[in-house]
GROMACS .gro file of C-alpha atoms in nm:
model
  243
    1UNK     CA    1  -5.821  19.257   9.881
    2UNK     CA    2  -5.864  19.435   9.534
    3UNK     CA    3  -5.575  19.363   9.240
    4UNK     CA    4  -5.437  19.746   9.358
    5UNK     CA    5  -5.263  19.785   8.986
    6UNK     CA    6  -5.585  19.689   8.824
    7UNK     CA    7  -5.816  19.882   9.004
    8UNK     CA    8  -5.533  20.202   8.982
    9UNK     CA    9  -5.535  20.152   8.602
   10UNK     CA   10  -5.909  20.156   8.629
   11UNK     CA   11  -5.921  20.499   8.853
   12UNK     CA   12  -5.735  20.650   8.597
   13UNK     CA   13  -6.002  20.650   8.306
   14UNK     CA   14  -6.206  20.953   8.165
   15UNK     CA   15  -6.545  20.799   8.152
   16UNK     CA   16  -6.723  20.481   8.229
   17UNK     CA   17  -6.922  20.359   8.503
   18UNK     CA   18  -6.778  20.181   8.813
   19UNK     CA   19  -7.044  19.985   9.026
   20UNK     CA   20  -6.998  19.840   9.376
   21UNK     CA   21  -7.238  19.619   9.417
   22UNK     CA   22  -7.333  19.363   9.701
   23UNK     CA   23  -7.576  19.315   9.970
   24UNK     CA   24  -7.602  19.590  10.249
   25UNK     CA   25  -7.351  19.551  10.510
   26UNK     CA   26  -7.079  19.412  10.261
   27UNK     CA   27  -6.871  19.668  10.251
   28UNK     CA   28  -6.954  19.858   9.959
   29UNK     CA   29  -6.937  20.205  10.071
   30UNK     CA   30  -6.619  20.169  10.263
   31UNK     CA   31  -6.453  20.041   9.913
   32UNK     CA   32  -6.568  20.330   9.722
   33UNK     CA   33  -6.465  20.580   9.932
   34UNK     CA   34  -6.141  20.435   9.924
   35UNK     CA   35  -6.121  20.446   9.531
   36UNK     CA   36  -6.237  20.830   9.572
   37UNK     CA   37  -5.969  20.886   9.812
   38UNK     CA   38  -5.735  20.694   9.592
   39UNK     CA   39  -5.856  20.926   9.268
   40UNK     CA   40  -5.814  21.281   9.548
   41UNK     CA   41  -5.451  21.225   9.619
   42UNK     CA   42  -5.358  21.118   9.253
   43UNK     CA   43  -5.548  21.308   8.976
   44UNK     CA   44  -5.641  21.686   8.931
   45UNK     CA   45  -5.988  21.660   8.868
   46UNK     CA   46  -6.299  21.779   8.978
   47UNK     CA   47  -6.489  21.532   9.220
   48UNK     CA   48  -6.846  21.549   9.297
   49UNK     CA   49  -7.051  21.317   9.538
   50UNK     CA   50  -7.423  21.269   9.585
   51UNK     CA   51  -7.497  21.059   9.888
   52UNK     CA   52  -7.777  20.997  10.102
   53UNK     CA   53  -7.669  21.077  10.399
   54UNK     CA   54  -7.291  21.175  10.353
   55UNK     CA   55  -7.080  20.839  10.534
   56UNK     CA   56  -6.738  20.988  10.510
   57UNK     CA   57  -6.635  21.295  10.461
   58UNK     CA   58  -6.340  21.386  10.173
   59UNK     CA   59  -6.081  21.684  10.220
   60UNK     CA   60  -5.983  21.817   9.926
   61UNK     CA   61  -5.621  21.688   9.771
   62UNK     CA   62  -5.462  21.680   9.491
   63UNK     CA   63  -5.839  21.707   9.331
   64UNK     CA   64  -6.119  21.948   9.396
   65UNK     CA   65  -6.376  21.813   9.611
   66UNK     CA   66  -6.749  21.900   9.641
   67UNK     CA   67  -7.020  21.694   9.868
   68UNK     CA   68  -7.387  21.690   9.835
   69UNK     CA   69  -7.632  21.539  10.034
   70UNK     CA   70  -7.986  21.463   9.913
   71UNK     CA   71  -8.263  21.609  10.100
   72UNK     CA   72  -8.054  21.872  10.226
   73UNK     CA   73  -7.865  21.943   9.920
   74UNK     CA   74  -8.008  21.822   9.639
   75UNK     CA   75  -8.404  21.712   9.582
   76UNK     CA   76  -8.250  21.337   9.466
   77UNK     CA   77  -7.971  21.163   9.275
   78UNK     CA   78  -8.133  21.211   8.955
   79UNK     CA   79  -8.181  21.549   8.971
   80UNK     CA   80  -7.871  21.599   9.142
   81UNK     CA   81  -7.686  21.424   8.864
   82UNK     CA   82  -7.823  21.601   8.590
   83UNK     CA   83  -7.770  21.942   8.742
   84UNK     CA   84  -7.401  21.874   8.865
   85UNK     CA   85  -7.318  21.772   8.517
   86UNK     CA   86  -7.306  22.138   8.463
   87UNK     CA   87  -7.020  22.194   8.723
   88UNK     CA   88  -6.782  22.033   8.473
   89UNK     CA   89  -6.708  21.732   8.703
   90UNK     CA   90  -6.446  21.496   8.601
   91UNK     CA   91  -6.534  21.241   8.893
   92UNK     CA   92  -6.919  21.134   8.990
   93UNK     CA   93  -6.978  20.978   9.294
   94UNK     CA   94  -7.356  20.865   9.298
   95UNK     CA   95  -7.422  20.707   9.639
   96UNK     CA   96  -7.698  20.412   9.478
   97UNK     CA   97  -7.844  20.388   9.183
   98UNK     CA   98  -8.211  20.335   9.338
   99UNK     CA   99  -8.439  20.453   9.039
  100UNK     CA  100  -8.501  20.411   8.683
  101UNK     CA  101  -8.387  20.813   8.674
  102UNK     CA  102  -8.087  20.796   8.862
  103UNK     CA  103  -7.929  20.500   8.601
  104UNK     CA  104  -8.051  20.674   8.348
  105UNK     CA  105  -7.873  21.002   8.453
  106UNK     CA  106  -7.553  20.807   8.523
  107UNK     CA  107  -7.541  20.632   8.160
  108UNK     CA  108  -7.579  20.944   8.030
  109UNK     CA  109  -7.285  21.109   8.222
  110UNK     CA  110  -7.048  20.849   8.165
  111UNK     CA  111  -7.145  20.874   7.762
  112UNK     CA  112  -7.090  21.284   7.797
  113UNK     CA  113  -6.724  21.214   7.907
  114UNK     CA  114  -6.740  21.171   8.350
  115UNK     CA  115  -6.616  20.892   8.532
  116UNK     CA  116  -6.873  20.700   8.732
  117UNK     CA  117  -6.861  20.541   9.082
  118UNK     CA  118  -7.191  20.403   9.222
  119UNK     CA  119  -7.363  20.105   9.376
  120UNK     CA  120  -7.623  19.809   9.380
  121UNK     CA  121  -7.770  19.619   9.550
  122UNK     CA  122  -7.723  19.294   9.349
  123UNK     CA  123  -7.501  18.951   9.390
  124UNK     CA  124  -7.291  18.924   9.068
  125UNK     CA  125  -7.159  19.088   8.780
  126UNK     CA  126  -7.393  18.935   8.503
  127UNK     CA  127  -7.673  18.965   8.780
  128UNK     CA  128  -7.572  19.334   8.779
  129UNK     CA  129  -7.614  19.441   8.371
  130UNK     CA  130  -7.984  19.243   8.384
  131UNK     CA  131  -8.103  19.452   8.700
  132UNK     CA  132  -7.971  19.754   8.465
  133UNK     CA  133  -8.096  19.657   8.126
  134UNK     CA  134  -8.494  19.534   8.296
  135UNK     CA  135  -8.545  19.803   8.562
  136UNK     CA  136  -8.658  20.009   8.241
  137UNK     CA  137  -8.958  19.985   8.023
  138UNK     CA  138  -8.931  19.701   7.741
  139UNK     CA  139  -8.930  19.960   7.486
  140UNK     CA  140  -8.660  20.139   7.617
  141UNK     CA  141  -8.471  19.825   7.665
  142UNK     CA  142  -8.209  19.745   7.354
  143UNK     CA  143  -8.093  20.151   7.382
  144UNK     CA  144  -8.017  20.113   7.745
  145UNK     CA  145  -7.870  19.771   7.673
  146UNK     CA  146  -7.623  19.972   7.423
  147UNK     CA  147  -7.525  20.253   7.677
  148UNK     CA  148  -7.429  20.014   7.943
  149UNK     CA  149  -7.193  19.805   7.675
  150UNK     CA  150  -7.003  20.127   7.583
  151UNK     CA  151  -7.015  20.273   7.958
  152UNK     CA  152  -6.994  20.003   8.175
  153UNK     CA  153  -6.635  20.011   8.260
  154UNK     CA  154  -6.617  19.739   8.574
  155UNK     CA  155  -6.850  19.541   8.854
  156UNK     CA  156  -6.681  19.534   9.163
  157UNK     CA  157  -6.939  19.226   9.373
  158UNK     CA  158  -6.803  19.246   9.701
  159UNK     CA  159  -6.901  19.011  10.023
  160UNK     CA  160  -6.752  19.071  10.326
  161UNK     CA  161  -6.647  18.766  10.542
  162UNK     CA  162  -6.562  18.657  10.924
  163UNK     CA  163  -6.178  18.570  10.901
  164UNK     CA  164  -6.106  18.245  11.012
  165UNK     CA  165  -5.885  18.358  11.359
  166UNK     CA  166  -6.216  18.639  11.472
  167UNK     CA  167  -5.959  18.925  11.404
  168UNK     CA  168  -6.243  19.115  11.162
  169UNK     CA  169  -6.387  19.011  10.850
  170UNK     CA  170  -6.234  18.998  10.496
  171UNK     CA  171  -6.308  19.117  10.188
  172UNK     CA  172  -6.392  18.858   9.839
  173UNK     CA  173  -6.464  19.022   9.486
  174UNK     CA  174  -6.635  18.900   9.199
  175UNK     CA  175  -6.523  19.161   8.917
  176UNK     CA  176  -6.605  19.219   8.596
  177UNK     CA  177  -6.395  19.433   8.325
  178UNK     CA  178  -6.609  19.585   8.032
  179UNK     CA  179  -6.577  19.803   7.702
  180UNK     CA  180  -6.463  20.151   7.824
  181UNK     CA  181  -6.136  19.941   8.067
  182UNK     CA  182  -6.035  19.714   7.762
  183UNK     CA  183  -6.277  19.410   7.759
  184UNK     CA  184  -6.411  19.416   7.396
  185UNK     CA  185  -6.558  19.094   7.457
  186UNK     CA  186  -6.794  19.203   7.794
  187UNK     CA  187  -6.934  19.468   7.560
  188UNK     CA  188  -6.991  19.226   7.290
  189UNK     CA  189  -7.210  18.990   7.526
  190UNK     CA  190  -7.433  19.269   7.710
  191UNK     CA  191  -7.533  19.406   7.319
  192UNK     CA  192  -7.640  19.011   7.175
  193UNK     CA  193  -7.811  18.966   7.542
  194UNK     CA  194  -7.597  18.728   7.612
  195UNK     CA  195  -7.506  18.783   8.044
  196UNK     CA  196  -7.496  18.393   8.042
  197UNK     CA  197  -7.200  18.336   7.907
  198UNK     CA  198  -7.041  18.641   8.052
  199UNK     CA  199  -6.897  18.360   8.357
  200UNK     CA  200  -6.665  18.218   8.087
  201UNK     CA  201  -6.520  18.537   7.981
  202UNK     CA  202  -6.480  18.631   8.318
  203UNK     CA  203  -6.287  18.290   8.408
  204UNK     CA  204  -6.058  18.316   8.104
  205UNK     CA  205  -5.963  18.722   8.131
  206UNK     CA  206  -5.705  18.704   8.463
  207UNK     CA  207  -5.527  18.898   8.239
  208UNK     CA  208  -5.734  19.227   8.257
  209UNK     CA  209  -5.803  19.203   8.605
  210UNK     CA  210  -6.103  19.001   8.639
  211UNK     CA  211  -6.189  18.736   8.825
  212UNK     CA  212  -6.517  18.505   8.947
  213UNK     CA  213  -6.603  18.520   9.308
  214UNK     CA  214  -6.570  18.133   9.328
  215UNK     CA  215  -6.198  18.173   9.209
  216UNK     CA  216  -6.129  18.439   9.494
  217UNK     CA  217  -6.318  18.263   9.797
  218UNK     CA  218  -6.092  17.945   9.699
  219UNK     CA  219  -5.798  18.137   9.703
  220UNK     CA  220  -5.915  18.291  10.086
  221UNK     CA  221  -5.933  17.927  10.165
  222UNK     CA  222  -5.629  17.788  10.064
  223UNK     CA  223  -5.475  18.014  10.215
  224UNK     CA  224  -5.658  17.968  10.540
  225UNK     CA  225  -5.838  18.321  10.594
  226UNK     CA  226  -6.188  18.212  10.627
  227UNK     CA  227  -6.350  17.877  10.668
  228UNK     CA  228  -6.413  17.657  10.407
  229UNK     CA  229  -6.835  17.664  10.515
  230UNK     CA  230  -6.781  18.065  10.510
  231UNK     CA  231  -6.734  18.048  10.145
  232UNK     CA  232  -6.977  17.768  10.017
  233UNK     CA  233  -7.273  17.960  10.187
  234UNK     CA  234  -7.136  18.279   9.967
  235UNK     CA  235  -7.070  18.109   9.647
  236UNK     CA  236  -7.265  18.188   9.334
  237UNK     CA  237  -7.194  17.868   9.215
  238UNK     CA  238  -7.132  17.605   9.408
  239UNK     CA  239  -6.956  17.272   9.125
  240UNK     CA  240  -6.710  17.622   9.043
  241UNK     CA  241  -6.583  17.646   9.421
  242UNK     CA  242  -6.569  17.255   9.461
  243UNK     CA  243  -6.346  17.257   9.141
   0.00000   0.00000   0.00000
């Protein structure tokens, strides 16, 4: 269900961060494997994962591939981070970005020159850079605030939904394009504090690939994937699916 050229383009970038985010059981793992997988057959880089425990397992392709689990591995995924960084890694796959350390670690990787892919457990993109920005001391706060606007590259808020004829469930996608993927504007808003008007940018910017959750469980219902009930329970905002 992702905009494939988008999310290609995306793949395809030096550094940034790329979050899945969502609540358990929504599919976020299964996604971000495939964008590894996608990144494995297509780019020569180096590709290093830190999961707790290890869900699928990656041969090497076209990249070079290297798995660590925490606890058998690695001690955690901030220390894990921080050491791997010295492995020259092109890639980063961070399993979840449970502690303060961990996004700290990951900022700081995608602002050395790594690409990013991790997760969160949150429901929305703007949701997403305030769980970032407050998980870390108030004093700490308007530095953070200006590492995610340079190295926050997309929000990927995935839900995963019963399909209307029982054959599965579907995927819907809130997503969110920032600085380091083209969005000048997304940058702009997370350095003034301003998450509440990042909606409105993310209505009016189709054209870079992103798109409000509302907008894409409307389209699932018009064209008669899931039920129309499915998608009002999931909605962020309710008036934005009505309209």
């Amino acid at each position: 269900g992702l905009p494939v050229d988008h999310v290609h383009e995306l793949l395809h970038k030096p550094l940034g961060i790329i979050l899945l985010t969502g609540p358990t059981g929504s599919g976020k793992t299964t996604t971000i494997a495939g964008m590894i997988d996608y990144i494995n057959r297509n780019r020569d880089a180096h590709i290093i994962s830190i999961e707790e425990p290890i869900e699928y397992y990656h041969e090497g392709k076209k990249s070079l591939m290297n798995q660590r689990e925490v606890n058998v591995d690695v001690a955690s995924f901030s220390e894990a981070v921080t050491r791997n960084m010295r492995s020259d890694p092109d890639v980063m796959l961070v399993g979840e970005m449970r502690d303060l350390e961990t996004m700290r670690s990951c900022l700081q990787a995608a602002e050395t020159g790594h690409l990013v892919l991790s997760t969160l457990h949150t429901v929305s993109a703007p949701k997403t850079v305030d769980r970032l920005v407050t998980a870390f001391p108030a004093i700490e706060q308007e530095e953070i605030r200006a590492m995610t606007s340079t190295s926050l590259a997309a929000v990927f808020s995935e839900e995963l939904i019963p399909r209307k004829d029982g054959k599965g469930r579907v995927a819907a996608y809130e997503i969110m394009i920032g600085e380091p993927a083209g969005s000048a504007a997304i940058g702009n808003l997370i350095r003034e504090r301003k998450t509440s008007q990042m909606r409105g940018t993310i209505q009016s910017s189709a054209a870079l690939g992103m798109q409000l959750l509302e907008s894409n469980l409307a389209r699932l219902v018009r064209d008669d994937l899931i039920e129309f009930e499915e998608a009002y329970n999931r909605a962020n905002q309710k008036t934005d699916l009505l309209s």
